[in-house]
Amino acid sequence: MKPILSDATAAPAWVVIQLLEECNLRCRMCYEWGEAGSYHALDKLAQLDLDLVLRTVRECLPHQPSFEFFGGEPMLYPGIWEVIRAIREGGCELAFPTNGTLLEAHADRLVDQGPTRLWVSLDGPAEINDRQRGRGVFKRVMRGLQALEAAKRAAGSRYPELGITYVVTPSNADHVADFFLRGIDLSLLSCVSIELQSYATREQAQAYGQALSTHFGVAATPCANGYVRDPGIFTGIDMEALTAQLIEVSAACAQRGILFHSQPKTLEVENIRNYFSANWQAMIDRRSRCAIPWITAEISARGEVTTCHTFNDLPVGNIHDHSLLEIWRGERMKQLRDYLRAQLFPICTACCRYWGGAGALPAPRKRDA
C-alpha cells in the first residue's frame, strides 16, 4: 500500500482494538449480541492473533496514542495481560469497557498491570439491571467493584480508575437518580457516563447503505442494521423526569469531583425529547462535522480498520495485509475523509461520540444500541 500525502496526522491519536467478538452476556439492547444483534448471524467468532496485536501496538507507541480495547468482552481475550503490559510500559494510556462480571477474579492482576481506566456497564438497581443484562449480573459486578477497590487500597494504587456507563432505555429511564445517588457508592468512581440508547431509523440505515454502495462499493451494512429501532418504543419515557434525574446526577458528580459525560451533552427537556423522537434537526447538539476520522483508528477482531466509532461497515484496510500506519496514511482513508469533509453519513446521529462531542471525554465504545 503506497502512502499518500494528506492533511491527516502521521498516526492516530486514539487506537481502539476489538480483541475478540465473544461475550459471556446477552444484554437485550446490545447491537452485537442483543435481541437484534448482528453477531447472531456469524458462523464463527473472530479473535485477533496476539502477535499481530502486539506488533500493531508497538508500531504506534512512538506516537504515544491513547489506547482502548473492545469486544465482545475484552477480559475474555487470552492475551489481554501481555497487551496491557506492552501499552503501559510504552507510556500510553489505556481504557476499556467491561461488563464487570470478571473483575472479582482478576482484581489483583488489574491493579498490578494498571490500565488507566475501566468503564463498567451497569444499567440501574439490581432488578432493573438484570432485566437487561441477565440474572445475577448486578451482584457479580458489585462484588467485582469492591474487590478491585480493596486491591487498589492494598497496593496503594490509583489505577485502574473506575467509571460507570449507564445506557438509558425505556426499561430503566425512571431509575437513573435512584441508582447513582442511592444504589452505588460514588466514592468508588472517577467518572460517570450516561448515554441515551443509540438507535437509527430504518430510513437512515437504508440511506446509509445506499451511500456506502454508491461511493465506496460496500454491498452490506450489518452493523448499521443492528441499530435500527422504531422511535415509538421511547414514547413511554417521561422526558421531564428523565432530564431532572440527569441534571441531579450531573450535579452530584460535580460536587464530588467526578468527571461526568452525557450523550447528548445538553440536558434540556426538549433536547432529550427530540433525541428520542428522531427529530435530529432540532437538537441543540447537532453537528455537521466529525473529528473522529482524523484522530481515531478502530481495528475489528477480523483485522479490519475503520475510523467510525459505531459503524464498522466501511473498512479502509486490514492489518493482516498492511500495517495500521500504512492504512492510516493510505488512499482509502483519504477517500473517506474527503467524503466526510462534505457531509456526514445519514446514520451518524446513531453514534454516541457524535452527541457527546469528539474528544470531550474518551467515553466507552458502546454495544448497547
Coordinates of C-alpha atoms in Angstrom, one line a residue, residues 108-279:
D108 CA -5.2 -8.2 41.8
R109 CA -3.9 -8.6 38.3
L110 CA -5.7 -5.5 37.1
V111 CA -4.2 -3.4 39.8
D112 CA -0.7 -4.9 39.1
Q113 CA -1.0 -4.2 35.4
G114 CA -2.6 -0.8 35.9
P115 CA -4.8 0.1 32.9
T116 CA -5.7 3.7 33.2
R117 CA -9.5 3.3 33.4
L118 CA -12.2 0.6 33.3
W119 CA -15.7 1.5 32.1
V120 CA -18.1 -0.8 33.9
S121 CA -21.5 -1.3 32.4
L122 CA -24.5 -1.1 34.8
D123 CA -28.0 0.0 33.9
G124 CA -29.8 0.5 37.2
P125 CA -30.6 -1.1 40.5
A126 CA -30.3 -4.9 40.6
E127 CA -33.7 -5.9 39.3
I128 CA -33.6 -3.3 36.5
N129 CA -30.0 -4.0 35.5
D130 CA -30.5 -7.8 35.5
R131 CA -33.7 -7.4 33.4
Q132 CA -31.4 -6.0 30.6
R133 CA -28.2 -7.8 31.2
G134 CA -29.0 -11.2 32.8
R135 CA -29.9 -12.7 36.2
G136 CA -27.3 -12.2 38.9
V137 CA -25.1 -9.8 36.9
F138 CA -25.6 -6.9 39.2
K139 CA -24.3 -8.8 42.3
R140 CA -21.3 -10.1 40.4
V141 CA -20.4 -6.7 39.2
M142 CA -20.7 -5.1 42.6
R143 CA -18.5 -7.8 44.1
G144 CA -16.0 -7.1 41.4
L145 CA -16.0 -3.3 42.1
Q146 CA -15.5 -4.0 45.8
A147 CA -12.7 -6.5 45.1
L148 CA -11.0 -4.0 42.8
E149 CA -11.2 -1.2 45.3
A150 CA -9.8 -3.5 48.1
A151 CA -6.9 -4.5 45.8
K152 CA -6.1 -0.8 44.9
R153 CA -6.1 0.1 48.6
A154 CA -3.8 -2.8 49.5
A155 CA -1.4 -1.8 46.7
G156 CA -1.7 1.9 47.3
S157 CA -2.5 2.3 43.6
R158 CA -4.7 4.9 41.8
Y159 CA -5.2 2.6 38.8
P160 CA -7.3 1.4 37.3
E161 CA -9.7 4.3 37.8
L162 CA -13.3 3.2 37.7
G163 CA -16.1 4.6 35.6
I164 CA -19.7 3.5 35.2
T165 CA -21.6 3.6 31.9
Y166 CA -25.4 3.7 32.1
V167 CA -27.4 3.3 28.9
V168 CA -30.9 4.9 29.2
T169 CA -33.6 2.7 27.8
P170 CA -37.4 2.5 28.2
S171 CA -36.8 -0.1 30.9
N172 CA -34.5 2.0 33.2
A173 CA -35.3 5.6 32.4
D174 CA -37.1 6.0 35.7
H175 CA -34.2 4.7 37.8
V176 CA -31.2 6.9 36.9
A177 CA -31.0 9.0 40.0
D178 CA -32.0 6.1 42.3
F179 CA -29.1 4.1 41.0
F180 CA -26.4 6.8 41.1
L181 CA -27.5 8.5 44.3
R182 CA -28.6 5.5 46.4
G183 CA -27.6 2.3 44.6
I184 CA -23.9 2.7 44.3
D185 CA -21.0 4.2 46.3
L186 CA -20.0 7.2 44.2
S187 CA -16.7 7.4 46.1
L188 CA -15.5 4.4 44.1
L189 CA -15.8 6.3 40.8
S190 CA -13.7 8.8 39.0
C191 CA -16.1 9.2 36.1
V192 CA -19.7 8.6 35.0
S193 CA -21.1 8.3 31.5
I194 CA -24.9 8.3 30.9
E195 CA -25.9 7.7 27.4
L196 CA -29.3 7.7 25.8
Q197 CA -29.9 4.5 23.9
S198 CA -28.3 4.8 20.5
Y199 CA -30.6 3.9 17.6
A200 CA -31.2 4.6 13.9
T201 CA -34.5 4.7 12.0
R202 CA -34.9 2.2 9.1
E203 CA -34.8 5.1 6.6
Q204 CA -31.4 6.2 8.0
A205 CA -30.0 2.7 7.7
Q206 CA -31.3 2.4 4.1
A207 CA -29.8 5.8 3.1
Y208 CA -26.5 4.9 4.7
G209 CA -26.4 1.6 2.9
Q210 CA -27.1 3.4 -0.4
A211 CA -24.3 5.9 0.3
L212 CA -21.8 3.2 1.0
S213 CA -22.8 1.2 -2.1
T214 CA -22.6 4.3 -4.4
H215 CA -19.5 5.9 -3.1
F216 CA -17.4 3.1 -1.6
G217 CA -18.6 -0.1 -3.3
V218 CA -19.8 -1.6 0.0
A219 CA -22.5 -4.2 -0.5
A220 CA -23.9 -4.8 3.0
T221 CA -24.2 -2.8 6.2
P222 CA -24.9 -5.4 9.1
C223 CA -23.5 -3.1 11.8
A224 CA -25.9 -0.3 10.9
N225 CA -28.9 -2.7 10.6
G226 CA -28.2 -3.8 14.2
Y227 CA -29.1 -0.3 15.4
V228 CA -32.5 0.0 13.7
R229 CA -35.3 0.8 16.1
D230 CA -38.7 2.4 15.8
P231 CA -38.7 5.7 17.8
G232 CA -42.1 4.7 19.0
I233 CA -40.5 2.4 21.6
F234 CA -39.4 5.6 23.6
T235 CA -42.8 7.3 23.8
G236 CA -43.5 6.0 27.3
I237 CA -40.4 7.8 28.8
D238 CA -41.2 10.8 31.0
M239 CA -38.9 13.3 29.4
E240 CA -39.2 15.9 32.1
A241 CA -38.5 13.4 34.9
L242 CA -35.6 11.9 33.0
T243 CA -34.0 15.3 32.3
A244 CA -34.4 16.2 36.0
Q245 CA -32.6 13.0 37.0
L246 CA -29.7 13.6 34.6
I247 CA -29.2 17.1 35.9
E248 CA -29.3 15.8 39.5
V249 CA -26.7 13.1 38.8
S250 CA -24.5 15.6 37.0
A251 CA -24.7 18.0 40.0
A252 CA -23.8 15.2 42.4
C253 CA -20.8 14.2 40.3
A254 CA -19.6 17.9 40.1
Q255 CA -19.9 18.2 43.9
R256 CA -17.7 15.1 44.4
G257 CA -15.2 15.9 41.7
I258 CA -16.3 13.0 39.4
L259 CA -16.0 13.6 35.7
F260 CA -19.5 13.5 34.1
H261 CA -20.2 12.7 30.5
S262 CA -23.6 12.6 28.9
Q263 CA -25.0 11.7 25.4
P264 CA -26.3 14.2 24.4
K265 CA -24.3 16.9 26.2
T266 CA -27.2 19.4 26.5
L267 CA -29.5 18.2 29.3
E268 CA -32.7 20.1 28.4
V269 CA -36.2 18.6 28.2
E270 CA -36.8 19.4 24.5
N271 CA -33.4 18.3 23.5
I272 CA -34.0 14.9 25.2
R273 CA -37.4 14.7 23.6
N274 CA -36.1 15.5 20.2
Y275 CA -33.4 12.8 20.6
F276 CA -35.9 10.1 21.4
S277 CA -38.3 11.1 18.6
A278 CA -35.6 11.1 16.0
N279 CA -36.0 14.9 15.5

